[in-house]
Amino acid sequence: MEVGGGGEEVDQEPKLALIDYLVTSFNFSKSQALSIINRFPRAKSPDNPRAVFLFLQNLGFSTADIQSTARVCPQILFTNVEKTLTPKFKFFQDLGLVGSDLGKFMSKSSSLLTNSLDKKLVPCIDILKKTLLNDKNNAALFQVLSRGSWVVRSESKLSSNIAFLESRGIVGSQLSRLLKRQPRLFALPESSLNDLVSRAFSLGFSVDSRMFVHGLHTVSCLSDATIERKLKLLRSFGYSGDGCMEMLKRAPGLLRTSEKKLKQGMEFFLFTVKLKKEVLVGRPSYLMNSLEDRVIPRYRVIQIMKSKRLLKKEPSFLCTLDLTEEVFLDKYISKFRDHAEELLVAYKGHMLDSSVKQGTVLCLTSVIHATPGTAVYYESPYVQPQNALAVKTKGHGVAGVKKDLWNNGAACGRIYRVKCTGGANMAPLHTLASCNPGSRLWFQTYSG
């Protein structure tokens, strides 16, 4: 009995070494390491995981990419390097993935390596390459592969689904776009794929339209009941069946918009802006914009400009919705220096904490009294991005620059968002003390 007990201890030593190696080299927790060796009971020692680590390292993988690769697919840790991994990685290198690029790709898509090279990877990827048009450097191929290994699990299913789609008129560039946008559809049972295509046709989408791919995406995400409920909502605002279908053909993603957002958007455009219903039929994408962050703030700015007659020609509110953030700020805020603060508060006031009065000009040194977790927006034409970063690196009680909201040059200045950490040893923000008089500060609570 005593001898047997000692033998069991000896037998456990290699497994303990394996657990330790998985924890220290691959950053698994002890419970994760135990789970892994239970899944692979033949694993007795860290020899193979160590060989895999060195193999990936020699290919140019960073330690972080090696760890991520193993987390996505622990199975590779117990795979023969010479017989199995080497030829598979050579295959991907020949496709154009080398060094750190190969590491980044495999850190998220290493489950591809569980497929047979000759029976699945080679034939399926050959089919994908023939289907994807104008794919320079196989960029679209890698995009498709990174979205799921299921697309290479069955050569016969992939081939039959492509043949089916082509039989329904989805060919050439349309087929290529569909594969890039919705590769999971190519792994569905043919009956399910047939159902989705039929539903897309029933909503009026044509294979001749570039919107067909988006329409197929929409019906693949929603049930018939959900689609009908949203169409009923559109009809409740006076749209005919044909009007609804026209809106969907122009913007299939409209149906993926929540019912609450659709309802609020309709009410705002039809009752506040007082658009004619046919305008939204022609441009349903307006309803997909964020009301809170884009539509209403820009509407407020335009209303102020109209009331103050700041423009010789009355601006079109709808045209402003098509502008990028940078262009809108430049054209409708920073050009009007005398009114910039009022316009800026109208545009970004919804982002301010309700406990702080909008437009309040705070003393610069007030920043040191900010509550921990409070974000600070400060704006001045004299503050450069490096100053904001210096606040972070010099330890003046700021956790870091969260986001460069916009940059409009000297006319309106720059607005940055930083996060105060608090603490008894918080020093004054000397880096910002060089701001000229007129610099403005607002406080807003945010997380992260």
Short mmCIF file of C-alpha atoms in Angstrom, two decimals:
data_model
loop_
_atom_site.label_atom_id
_atom_site.label_comp_id
_atom_site.label_asym_id
_atom_site.label_seq_id
_atom_site.Cartn_x
_atom_site.Cartn_y
_atom_site.Cartn_z
CA MET A 1 0.00 0.00 0.00
CA GLU A 2 2.77 2.40 0.94
CA VAL A 3 4.63 1.64 -2.29
CA GLY A 4 1.48 2.17 -4.31
CA GLY A 5 0.85 5.48 -2.60
CA GLY A 6 4.35 6.65 -3.39
CA GLY A 7 3.88 5.62 -7.02
CA GLU A 8 0.74 7.74 -7.28
CA GLU A 9 2.67 10.75 -6.00
CA VAL A 10 5.38 10.15 -8.59
CA ASP A 11 2.73 9.86 -11.33
CA GLN A 12 1.22 13.17 -10.26
CA GLU A 13 4.47 15.11 -10.52
CA PRO A 14 4.45 15.53 -14.34
CA LYS A 15 0.82 16.69 -14.24
CA LEU A 16 1.62 19.20 -11.52
CA ALA A 17 4.46 20.47 -13.70
CA LEU A 18 2.04 20.71 -16.63
CA ILE A 19 -0.46 22.71 -14.58
CA ASP A 20 2.30 25.02 -13.41
CA TYR A 21 3.52 25.54 -16.98
CA LEU A 22 0.03 26.35 -18.28
CA VAL A 23 -0.39 28.90 -15.50
CA THR A 24 3.01 30.59 -15.81
CA SER A 25 3.51 30.52 -19.60
CA PHE A 26 -0.03 30.79 -20.95
CA ASN A 27 -1.56 32.84 -18.15
CA PHE A 28 -4.32 30.35 -17.40
CA SER A 29 -5.79 30.31 -13.92
CA LYS A 30 -5.19 27.11 -11.96
CA SER A 31 -8.83 26.07 -12.40
CA GLN A 32 -8.60 26.67 -16.15
CA ALA A 33 -5.40 24.62 -16.33
CA LEU A 34 -7.09 21.76 -14.45
CA SER A 35 -10.05 21.92 -16.81
CA ILE A 36 -7.73 21.75 -19.82
CA ILE A 37 -5.82 18.68 -18.66
CA ASN A 38 -9.11 16.99 -17.81
CA ARG A 39 -10.20 17.57 -21.42
CA PHE A 40 -6.93 16.06 -22.65
CA PRO A 41 -6.26 13.15 -20.25
CA ARG A 42 -3.36 11.84 -22.34
CA ALA A 43 -1.39 14.98 -21.55
CA LYS A 44 1.21 13.95 -18.98
CA SER A 45 3.88 16.65 -19.03
CA PRO A 46 4.59 20.21 -20.21
CA ASP A 47 6.84 18.99 -23.03
CA ASN A 48 4.36 19.49 -25.88
CA PRO A 49 2.94 22.84 -24.67
CA ARG A 50 6.54 24.04 -24.30
CA ALA A 51 7.33 22.95 -27.87
CA VAL A 52 4.21 24.75 -29.13
CA PHE A 53 5.17 27.93 -27.27
CA LEU A 54 8.66 27.94 -28.78
CA PHE A 55 7.29 27.12 -32.24
CA LEU A 56 4.88 30.07 -32.18
CA GLN A 57 7.53 32.34 -30.72
CA ASN A 58 9.89 31.47 -33.58
CA LEU A 59 7.14 32.34 -36.06
CA GLY A 60 7.08 35.89 -34.68
CA PHE A 61 4.15 35.62 -32.27
CA SER A 62 4.23 37.95 -29.28
CA THR A 63 3.72 36.40 -25.84
CA ALA A 64 0.25 37.98 -25.70
CA ASP A 65 -0.67 36.47 -29.08
CA ILE A 66 0.62 33.05 -28.01
CA GLN A 67 -1.49 33.18 -24.86
CA SER A 68 -4.59 34.31 -26.79
CA THR A 69 -4.06 31.61 -29.41
CA ALA A 70 -3.98 28.97 -26.67
CA ARG A 71 -7.04 30.40 -24.94
CA VAL A 72 -9.10 30.29 -28.12
CA CYS A 73 -7.96 26.77 -28.93
CA PRO A 74 -6.26 24.91 -26.03
CA GLN A 75 -6.21 21.80 -28.23
CA ILE A 76 -3.16 23.08 -30.13
CA LEU A 77 -1.06 22.79 -26.96
CA PHE A 78 -1.21 19.02 -27.30
CA THR A 79 -0.85 18.87 -31.09
CA ASN A 80 2.29 17.51 -32.74
CA VAL A 81 4.34 20.47 -33.91
CA GLU A 82 6.19 18.82 -36.79
CA LYS A 83 3.46 16.61 -38.22
CA THR A 84 0.41 18.83 -37.74
CA LEU A 85 1.10 22.45 -36.82
CA THR A 86 4.05 23.13 -39.13
CA PRO A 87 2.23 22.29 -42.41
CA LYS A 88 -0.90 24.18 -41.34
CA PHE A 89 1.03 27.31 -40.46
CA LYS A 90 3.01 27.01 -43.70
CA PHE A 91 -0.32 27.00 -45.54
CA PHE A 92 -1.39 30.26 -43.89
CA GLN A 93 2.02 31.80 -44.48
CA ASP A 94 1.72 30.99 -48.18
CA LEU A 95 -1.61 32.84 -48.18
CA GLY A 96 0.23 35.96 -47.03
CA LEU A 97 0.12 35.87 -43.23
CA VAL A 98 3.58 36.09 -41.70
CA GLY A 99 5.22 37.23 -38.49
CA SER A 100 3.17 39.46 -36.22
CA ASP A 101 0.29 39.52 -38.73
CA LEU A 102 0.02 35.75 -38.44
CA GLY A 103 0.15 36.07 -34.66
CA LYS A 104 -2.63 38.65 -34.51
CA PHE A 105 -4.81 36.58 -36.83
CA MET A 106 -4.33 33.31 -34.97
CA SER A 107 -4.78 34.96 -31.58
CA LYS A 108 -8.47 35.29 -32.49
CA SER A 109 -8.94 32.53 -35.06
CA SER A 110 -6.83 29.59 -33.89
CA SER A 111 -9.92 27.34 -33.91
CA LEU A 112 -9.26 27.09 -37.67
CA LEU A 113 -6.32 24.86 -36.77
CA THR A 114 -8.66 22.11 -35.52
CA ASN A 115 -9.69 21.45 -39.13
CA SER A 116 -7.92 18.92 -41.33
CA LEU A 117 -5.48 20.62 -43.69
CA ASP A 118 -6.11 18.39 -46.72
CA LYS A 119 -9.78 17.57 -46.17
CA LYS A 120 -11.11 20.96 -45.05
CA LEU A 121 -8.74 23.93 -45.00
CA VAL A 122 -7.25 23.57 -48.48
CA PRO A 123 -10.44 22.74 -50.44
CA CYS A 124 -12.70 25.17 -48.57
CA ILE A 125 -10.28 28.08 -48.72
CA ASP A 126 -9.79 27.41 -52.43
CA ILE A 127 -13.58 27.77 -52.90
CA LEU A 128 -13.63 30.98 -50.85
CA LYS A 129 -10.79 32.49 -52.90
CA LYS A 130 -12.64 31.77 -56.14
CA THR A 131 -15.83 33.35 -54.78
CA LEU A 132 -14.24 36.53 -53.41
CA LEU A 133 -13.63 38.96 -56.26
CA ASN A 134 -10.79 41.46 -56.50
CA ASP A 135 -9.35 40.28 -53.20
CA LYS A 136 -5.97 41.94 -53.11
CA ASN A 137 -3.51 40.18 -50.80
CA ASN A 138 -6.33 37.89 -49.59
CA ALA A 139 -7.55 40.63 -47.23
CA ALA A 140 -11.22 39.71 -47.69
CA LEU A 141 -10.39 36.02 -47.27
CA PHE A 142 -8.79 36.66 -43.88
CA GLN A 143 -11.78 38.80 -42.92
CA VAL A 144 -14.14 35.92 -43.72
CA LEU A 145 -12.01 33.36 -41.90
CA SER A 146 -11.70 35.56 -38.82
CA ARG A 147 -15.48 35.68 -38.45
CA GLY A 148 -15.82 31.96 -37.82
CA SER A 149 -14.15 28.63 -38.50
CA TRP A 150 -17.50 27.03 -39.38
CA VAL A 151 -17.18 28.32 -42.94
CA VAL A 152 -14.41 25.76 -43.59
CA ARG A 153 -15.92 22.79 -41.79
CA SER A 154 -17.65 21.24 -44.80
CA GLU A 155 -16.52 21.50 -48.41
CA SER A 156 -19.75 19.91 -49.65
CA LYS A 157 -22.02 22.29 -47.72
CA LEU A 158 -20.03 25.33 -48.81
CA SER A 159 -20.14 24.24 -52.46
CA SER A 160 -23.85 23.37 -52.40
CA ASN A 161 -24.82 26.66 -50.74
CA ILE A 162 -22.87 28.66 -53.30
CA ALA A 163 -24.52 26.68 -56.10
CA PHE A 164 -27.95 27.31 -54.54
CA LEU A 165 -27.37 31.07 -54.23
CA GLU A 166 -26.19 31.22 -57.83
CA SER A 167 -29.34 29.36 -58.91
CA ARG A 168 -31.38 32.17 -57.28
CA GLY A 169 -29.51 34.81 -59.26
CA ILE A 170 -27.00 35.80 -56.58
CA VAL A 171 -23.78 35.70 -58.57
CA GLY A 172 -20.52 37.55 -59.13
CA SER A 173 -19.99 40.70 -57.09
CA GLN A 174 -23.30 40.20 -55.26
CA LEU A 175 -22.22 36.74 -54.09
CA SER A 176 -18.79 38.08 -53.13
CA ARG A 177 -20.33 40.90 -51.06
CA LEU A 178 -22.65 38.46 -49.31
CA LEU A 179 -19.75 36.18 -48.39
CA LYS A 180 -17.77 39.09 -46.94
CA ARG A 181 -20.72 40.48 -44.99
CA GLN A 182 -22.49 37.30 -43.87
CA PRO A 183 -20.15 34.27 -44.11
CA ARG A 184 -22.23 32.35 -41.56
CA LEU A 185 -25.03 32.04 -44.13
CA PHE A 186 -22.75 29.84 -46.24
CA ALA A 187 -22.61 27.27 -43.44
CA LEU A 188 -26.38 27.00 -42.97
CA PRO A 189 -28.44 24.00 -44.04
CA GLU A 190 -29.71 24.66 -47.56
CA SER A 191 -33.33 24.65 -46.38
CA SER A 192 -32.59 27.47 -43.92
CA LEU A 193 -30.73 29.46 -46.55
CA ASN A 194 -33.61 28.97 -49.00
CA ASP A 195 -36.04 30.32 -46.40
CA LEU A 196 -33.95 33.46 -45.83
CA VAL A 197 -33.60 34.19 -49.54
CA SER A 198 -37.35 33.73 -50.07
CA ARG A 199 -38.12 36.09 -47.19
CA ALA A 200 -35.80 38.72 -48.65
CA PHE A 201 -37.53 38.46 -52.02
CA SER A 202 -40.95 38.75 -50.34
CA LEU A 203 -39.92 42.10 -48.84
CA GLY A 204 -39.16 43.41 -52.30
CA PHE A 205 -35.39 43.08 -52.41
CA SER A 206 -33.96 42.32 -55.83
CA VAL A 207 -30.70 40.57 -56.63
CA ASP A 208 -30.03 43.44 -59.03
CA SER A 209 -29.81 45.87 -56.11
CA ARG A 210 -26.72 46.41 -53.98
CA MET A 211 -29.15 46.50 -51.05
CA PHE A 212 -30.00 42.82 -51.47
CA VAL A 213 -27.08 41.71 -49.31
CA HIS A 214 -28.21 44.09 -46.56
CA GLY A 215 -31.78 42.87 -46.90
CA LEU A 216 -30.68 39.25 -46.54
CA HIS A 217 -28.68 40.26 -43.47
CA THR A 218 -31.78 41.89 -41.98
CA VAL A 219 -34.09 38.89 -42.46
CA SER A 220 -31.40 36.61 -41.04
CA CYS A 221 -31.46 38.65 -37.82
CA LEU A 222 -35.23 39.05 -37.36
CA SER A 223 -38.25 36.80 -37.17
CA ASP A 224 -41.29 37.35 -39.40
CA ALA A 225 -43.23 38.48 -36.33
CA THR A 226 -40.66 41.15 -35.47
CA ILE A 227 -40.56 42.41 -39.05
CA GLU A 228 -44.35 42.65 -39.19
CA ARG A 229 -44.46 44.48 -35.86
CA LYS A 230 -42.05 47.13 -37.13
CA LEU A 231 -43.90 47.49 -40.44
CA LYS A 232 -47.10 47.98 -38.44
CA LEU A 233 -45.37 50.76 -36.50
CA LEU A 234 -44.41 52.51 -39.75
CA ARG A 235 -47.96 52.16 -41.06
CA SER A 236 -49.30 53.72 -37.84
CA PHE A 237 -47.67 56.98 -38.94
CA GLY A 238 -49.63 56.96 -42.17
CA TYR A 239 -47.29 55.11 -44.50
CA SER A 240 -48.78 52.80 -47.10
CA GLY A 241 -47.54 49.28 -47.67
CA ASP A 242 -45.72 50.44 -50.79
CA GLY A 243 -44.19 53.33 -48.86
CA CYS A 244 -42.90 50.94 -46.20
CA MET A 245 -41.43 48.62 -48.83
CA GLU A 246 -39.70 51.55 -50.53
CA MET A 247 -38.15 52.61 -47.23
CA LEU A 248 -36.85 49.08 -46.63
CA LYS A 249 -35.38 48.79 -50.12
CA ARG A 250 -33.47 52.04 -49.57
CA ALA A 251 -32.36 51.22 -46.01
CA PRO A 252 -32.75 47.53 -45.06
CA GLY A 253 -31.07 48.23 -41.72
CA LEU A 254 -34.12 50.27 -40.74
CA LEU A 255 -35.79 47.06 -39.56
CA ARG A 256 -32.85 46.34 -37.26
CA THR A 257 -33.52 49.63 -35.48
CA SER A 258 -35.37 49.22 -32.19
CA GLU A 259 -39.09 49.96 -32.10
CA LYS A 260 -38.52 52.63 -29.46
CA LYS A 261 -35.95 54.42 -31.61
CA LEU A 262 -38.16 54.14 -34.71
CA LYS A 263 -41.14 55.60 -32.88
CA GLN A 264 -39.17 58.46 -31.34
CA GLY A 265 -37.52 59.22 -34.67
CA MET A 266 -40.83 59.31 -36.51
CA GLU A 267 -42.35 61.59 -33.90
CA PHE A 268 -39.40 63.97 -33.99
CA PHE A 269 -39.10 64.27 -37.78
CA LEU A 270 -42.83 64.39 -38.51
CA PHE A 271 -44.10 66.43 -35.56
CA THR A 272 -41.15 68.58 -34.42
CA VAL A 273 -39.24 69.13 -37.65
CA LYS A 274 -42.55 68.79 -39.55
CA LEU A 275 -41.12 66.87 -42.49
CA LYS A 276 -43.45 65.61 -45.16
CA LYS A 277 -43.82 61.84 -44.95
CA GLU A 278 -42.41 61.32 -48.43
CA VAL A 279 -39.09 62.86 -47.35
CA LEU A 280 -38.49 59.91 -45.03
CA VAL A 281 -39.51 57.50 -47.77
CA GLY A 282 -36.68 58.93 -49.85
CA ARG A 283 -34.18 59.10 -46.98
CA PRO A 284 -35.15 56.54 -44.33
CA SER A 285 -31.55 56.50 -43.13
CA TYR A 286 -32.36 59.67 -41.16
CA LEU A 287 -34.28 57.42 -38.76
CA MET A 288 -31.18 55.35 -38.11
CA ASN A 289 -29.16 58.28 -36.75
CA SER A 290 -28.87 58.71 -32.99
CA LEU A 291 -31.53 61.16 -31.87
CA GLU A 292 -29.73 62.03 -28.65
CA ASP A 293 -26.20 62.38 -29.98
CA ARG A 294 -26.69 63.62 -33.55
CA VAL A 295 -30.17 64.60 -34.69
CA ILE A 296 -31.51 66.69 -31.79
CA PRO A 297 -28.18 68.44 -30.98
CA ARG A 298 -27.75 69.52 -34.60
CA TYR A 299 -31.37 70.62 -34.75
CA ARG A 300 -30.81 72.82 -31.68
CA VAL A 301 -27.74 74.43 -33.25
CA ILE A 302 -29.57 75.18 -36.50
CA GLN A 303 -32.53 76.66 -34.60
CA ILE A 304 -30.20 79.03 -32.73
CA MET A 305 -28.51 80.04 -35.97
CA LYS A 306 -31.86 80.78 -37.56
CA SER A 307 -33.05 82.84 -34.60
CA LYS A 308 -29.84 84.90 -34.59
CA ARG A 309 -29.69 85.12 -38.39
CA LEU A 310 -26.08 84.00 -38.36
CA LEU A 311 -26.16 82.75 -41.95
CA LYS A 312 -27.08 84.69 -45.04
CA LYS A 313 -28.78 81.63 -46.47
CA GLU A 314 -31.04 79.64 -44.17
CA PRO A 315 -29.29 76.33 -43.46
CA SER A 316 -30.92 73.02 -44.25
CA PHE A 317 -31.18 70.94 -41.10
CA LEU A 318 -31.40 67.69 -43.07
CA CYS A 319 -28.18 68.47 -44.92
CA THR A 320 -26.35 68.81 -41.60
CA LEU A 321 -27.16 65.18 -40.75
CA ASP A 322 -24.95 64.06 -43.64
CA LEU A 323 -21.91 66.00 -42.39
CA THR A 324 -19.08 64.45 -40.44
CA GLU A 325 -18.51 65.67 -36.89
CA GLU A 326 -15.44 67.63 -37.93
CA VAL A 327 -17.16 69.37 -40.84
CA PHE A 328 -20.27 70.21 -38.80
CA LEU A 329 -18.22 71.75 -35.99
CA ASP A 330 -16.13 73.75 -38.41
CA LYS A 331 -19.06 75.00 -40.47
CA TYR A 332 -21.66 75.68 -37.80
CA ILE A 333 -19.79 76.33 -34.55
CA SER A 334 -16.12 77.28 -34.74
CA LYS A 335 -16.66 79.86 -37.51
CA PHE A 336 -18.93 81.87 -35.20
CA ARG A 337 -16.49 82.80 -32.45
CA ASP A 338 -18.81 85.29 -30.73
CA HIS A 339 -21.52 82.64 -30.42
CA ALA A 340 -19.31 79.55 -30.17
CA GLU A 341 -19.95 78.90 -26.49
CA GLU A 342 -23.74 79.06 -26.81
CA LEU A 343 -23.68 76.88 -29.92
CA LEU A 344 -21.29 74.43 -28.29
CA VAL A 345 -23.47 74.07 -25.20
CA ALA A 346 -26.51 73.56 -27.45
CA TYR A 347 -24.63 70.86 -29.32
CA LYS A 348 -22.92 69.03 -26.45
CA GLY A 349 -25.01 70.17 -23.50
CA HIS A 350 -26.74 66.79 -23.25
CA MET A 351 -23.37 65.28 -22.36
CA LEU A 352 -22.93 67.48 -19.29
CA ASP A 353 -23.77 66.30 -15.81
CA SER A 354 -27.20 67.55 -14.79
CA SER A 355 -25.78 68.86 -11.51
CA VAL A 356 -23.65 71.42 -13.33
CA LYS A 357 -25.35 74.35 -14.97
CA GLN A 358 -24.72 74.35 -18.68
CA GLY A 359 -22.38 77.12 -19.75
CA THR A 360 -20.89 77.56 -16.27
CA VAL A 361 -17.35 78.93 -16.49
CA LEU A 362 -15.26 77.36 -13.74
CA CYS A 363 -11.96 78.43 -12.31
CA LEU A 364 -9.13 76.32 -13.66
CA THR A 365 -7.96 75.33 -10.18
CA SER A 366 -11.42 73.91 -9.50
CA VAL A 367 -10.26 70.84 -11.36
CA ILE A 368 -8.30 69.69 -8.30
CA HIS A 369 -11.55 69.49 -6.33
CA ALA A 370 -13.29 67.27 -8.87
CA THR A 371 -14.93 64.19 -7.43
CA PRO A 372 -13.04 60.97 -8.24
CA GLY A 373 -14.55 59.38 -11.33
CA THR A 374 -15.55 62.75 -12.75
CA ALA A 375 -14.62 63.56 -16.32
CA VAL A 376 -13.54 67.06 -17.25
CA TYR A 377 -14.06 68.71 -20.59
CA TYR A 378 -11.82 71.69 -21.12
CA GLU A 379 -11.68 73.83 -24.21
CA SER A 380 -9.15 76.41 -25.23
CA PRO A 381 -7.45 77.37 -28.49
CA TYR A 382 -4.21 77.43 -26.49
CA VAL A 383 -4.20 73.88 -25.14
CA GLN A 384 -2.47 71.25 -27.24
CA PRO A 385 -3.01 67.46 -27.04
CA GLN A 386 0.45 66.95 -25.57
CA ASN A 387 -0.53 69.16 -22.62
CA ALA A 388 -3.42 66.86 -21.85
CA LEU A 389 -1.15 63.84 -22.07
CA ALA A 390 1.38 65.57 -19.84
CA VAL A 391 -1.27 65.89 -17.17
CA LYS A 392 -1.53 62.13 -17.22
CA THR A 393 2.17 61.35 -17.22
CA LYS A 394 3.19 63.93 -14.63
CA GLY A 395 0.75 62.55 -12.08
CA HIS A 396 -1.42 65.57 -11.48
CA GLY A 397 -4.40 63.51 -10.40
CA VAL A 398 -5.68 62.68 -13.87
CA ALA A 399 -6.13 59.07 -14.98
CA GLY A 400 -5.76 59.80 -18.65
CA VAL A 401 -7.14 61.37 -21.75
CA LYS A 402 -10.33 59.49 -22.58
CA LYS A 403 -10.96 60.83 -26.04
CA ASP A 404 -10.05 63.70 -28.31
CA LEU A 405 -13.59 64.84 -29.02
CA TRP A 406 -12.74 67.17 -31.84
CA ASN A 407 -10.09 69.48 -33.16
CA ASN A 408 -11.16 72.66 -34.86
CA GLY A 409 -8.00 74.68 -34.84
CA ALA A 410 -7.60 78.08 -33.27
CA ALA A 411 -11.08 79.37 -34.02
CA CYS A 412 -12.93 77.25 -31.48
CA GLY A 413 -10.03 75.45 -29.93
CA ARG A 414 -9.83 71.87 -28.81
CA ILE A 415 -11.98 69.99 -26.37
CA TYR A 416 -10.55 67.08 -24.43
CA ARG A 417 -11.95 64.67 -21.91
CA VAL A 418 -9.87 63.62 -18.94
CA LYS A 419 -10.69 61.70 -15.79
CA CYS A 420 -9.80 62.88 -12.30
CA THR A 421 -8.66 60.17 -9.93
CA GLY A 422 -8.94 62.08 -6.69
CA GLY A 423 -6.70 61.36 -3.72
CA ALA A 424 -5.17 63.36 -0.92
CA ASN A 425 -1.95 64.04 -2.81
CA MET A 426 -3.58 65.50 -5.89
CA ALA A 427 -1.40 68.35 -7.09
CA PRO A 428 -2.63 71.43 -8.95
CA LEU A 429 -2.87 70.93 -12.70
CA HIS A 430 0.11 73.10 -13.53
CA THR A 431 0.18 71.85 -17.11
CA LEU A 432 -3.19 73.48 -17.70
CA ALA A 433 -2.33 76.62 -15.77
CA SER A 434 -0.94 78.16 -18.94
CA CYS A 435 -4.41 78.31 -20.45
CA ASN A 436 -5.24 81.88 -21.35
CA PRO A 437 -8.20 83.57 -19.68
CA GLY A 438 -11.39 82.46 -21.37
CA SER A 439 -10.67 78.78 -21.19
CA ARG A 440 -13.83 76.94 -20.26
CA LEU A 441 -14.38 73.88 -18.10
CA TRP A 442 -17.39 71.60 -17.74
CA PHE A 443 -17.77 68.53 -15.57
CA GLN A 444 -19.41 65.29 -16.57
CA THR A 445 -19.53 61.98 -14.76
CA TYR A 446 -18.67 58.91 -16.82
CA SER A 447 -17.50 55.40 -16.17
CA GLY A 448 -14.33 53.79 -17.50
#
